[in-house]
Amino acid sequence: YPAFLLVSVYYRLRYRVHIDNSALDPEAGAAIVLATHTSNKDHFLTAMSLYPRRVTFVMSQHFFEKKALRPILKLMRAIPKKMFCPDAPSVLSMIRAIREGNTLVLFPEGRLTCNGKSCPITPGTADLVRKLGVPDYAITAEGAGKTFPKWAKKPRIGRIDVNVSKLFDGSELKDMTLPEIDEAIASAIAHN
């Protein structure tokens, strides 16, 4: 938390980050957060918008292979996920995190684009969301792709508006089809 507070103050001042998380229920237990992936700083922006909740990120396995980063990710309780293939151990870890009452953060696009446009939702996201049956939130970060573009060596000065919106309360997911859930997620986190 101390490191987070320092980073949060710096980001708010330096990059003019404005957060609207009024849709977030501070008393709620387990939840899934589906966030846009427009910049390489999306994890910081998402954590800032969910504070004071301690979040559990689902991240690409390749981050855990970096020796300097691995201890930090374990301390953060991040869950490794193999990209673009079925990964049963990561799904079991996600289920365990939800049962423990954690806030699970997914980036359903699964990758960061160079042009700032939405990518298709990773197959299986809707099925996972429906099976877990907890409240779901969507986070968008308008301006993050311009401030922290993938192709730039340095960040740019801009304005970032982070918005948290409630997507599902969990109970209505049983009555929805997987394509309907996919469409709702894609629409909620669409960016260009």
Tab-separated table of N, CA, C and O in Angstrom, residues 7 14-16 73 75-76 83 90 118 126 132-133 142 145 147 161 174-175 188:
chain	number	residue	atom	x	y	z
A	7	VAL	N	3.003	5.909	-6.028
A	7	VAL	CA	2.785	5.826	-7.473
A	7	VAL	C	1.490	6.536	-7.854
A	7	VAL	O	1.424	7.250	-8.847
A	14	ARG	N	1.373	13.908	-12.521
A	14	ARG	CA	2.189	13.939	-13.744
A	14	ARG	C	1.365	13.694	-15.003
A	14	ARG	O	1.560	14.349	-16.023
A	15	TYR	N	0.450	12.709	-14.958
A	15	TYR	CA	-0.295	12.323	-16.153
A	15	TYR	C	-1.769	12.709	-16.098
A	15	TYR	O	-2.549	12.261	-16.916
A	16	ARG	N	-2.137	13.529	-15.135
A	16	ARG	CA	-3.516	14.017	-14.990
A	16	ARG	C	-4.527	12.871	-15.057
A	16	ARG	O	-5.425	12.854	-15.880
A	73	LEU	N	5.630	-10.135	-8.162
A	73	LEU	CA	4.344	-10.672	-8.612
A	73	LEU	C	3.776	-11.664	-7.606
A	73	LEU	O	2.571	-11.711	-7.376
A	75	LEU	N	4.346	-11.579	-4.367
A	75	LEU	CA	3.909	-10.751	-3.247
A	75	LEU	C	2.548	-10.124	-3.546
A	75	LEU	O	1.707	-9.988	-2.662
A	76	MET	N	2.331	-9.758	-4.818
A	76	MET	CA	1.056	-9.172	-5.234
A	76	MET	C	-0.044	-10.224	-5.418
A	76	MET	O	-1.176	-9.886	-5.719
A	83	MET	N	-0.616	-17.772	-22.456
A	83	MET	CA	-1.387	-16.988	-23.409
A	83	MET	C	-1.948	-17.837	-24.545
A	83	MET	O	-1.249	-18.701	-25.074
A	90	SER	N	-4.256	-22.135	-14.039
A	90	SER	CA	-4.593	-20.727	-13.806
A	90	SER	C	-6.086	-20.566	-13.524
A	90	SER	O	-6.467	-19.750	-12.687
A	118	SER	N	-9.596	-1.807	-30.037
A	118	SER	CA	-9.979	-3.026	-29.326
A	118	SER	C	-9.566	-4.277	-30.086
A	118	SER	O	-9.613	-4.307	-31.312
A	126	ALA	N	-16.167	-15.429	-21.316
A	126	ALA	CA	-17.591	-15.431	-20.946
A	126	ALA	C	-17.933	-16.654	-20.109
A	126	ALA	O	-18.677	-16.555	-19.126
A	132	LEU	N	-18.131	-18.346	-12.470
A	132	LEU	CA	-17.784	-17.772	-11.167
A	132	LEU	C	-18.981	-17.076	-10.521
A	132	LEU	O	-19.097	-17.054	-9.303
A	133	GLY	N	-19.880	-16.495	-11.318
A	133	GLY	CA	-21.155	-15.966	-10.825
A	133	GLY	C	-21.063	-14.888	-9.755
A	133	GLY	O	-21.909	-14.831	-8.870
A	142	GLU	N	-9.577	5.936	-20.838
A	142	GLU	CA	-9.479	6.794	-22.025
A	142	GLU	C	-8.244	7.682	-21.927
A	142	GLU	O	-8.035	8.350	-20.921
A	145	GLY	N	-3.715	4.988	-23.850
A	145	GLY	CA	-2.983	4.553	-25.033
A	145	GLY	C	-2.191	5.667	-25.684
A	145	GLY	O	-1.168	5.422	-26.329
A	147	THR	N	-1.044	8.383	-23.832
A	147	THR	CA	-0.057	8.803	-22.843
A	147	THR	C	1.076	7.788	-22.722
A	147	THR	O	2.233	8.156	-22.589
A	161	ASP	N	-8.675	9.407	-18.271
A	161	ASP	CA	-9.931	9.285	-17.534
A	161	ASP	C	-10.243	7.813	-17.342
A	161	ASP	O	-10.538	7.104	-18.309
A	174	LYS	N	-26.636	-16.512	-15.258
A	174	LYS	CA	-27.170	-17.864	-15.511
A	174	LYS	C	-28.151	-17.871	-16.676
A	174	LYS	O	-28.259	-18.856	-17.398
A	175	ASP	N	-28.878	-16.774	-16.840
A	175	ASP	CA	-29.903	-16.695	-17.882
A	175	ASP	C	-29.370	-16.156	-19.219
A	175	ASP	O	-30.127	-16.067	-20.180
A	188	ALA	N	-18.523	-3.133	-23.289
A	188	ALA	CA	-18.166	-2.357	-22.088
A	188	ALA	C	-16.719	-1.883	-22.109
A	188	ALA	O	-16.413	-0.814	-21.591
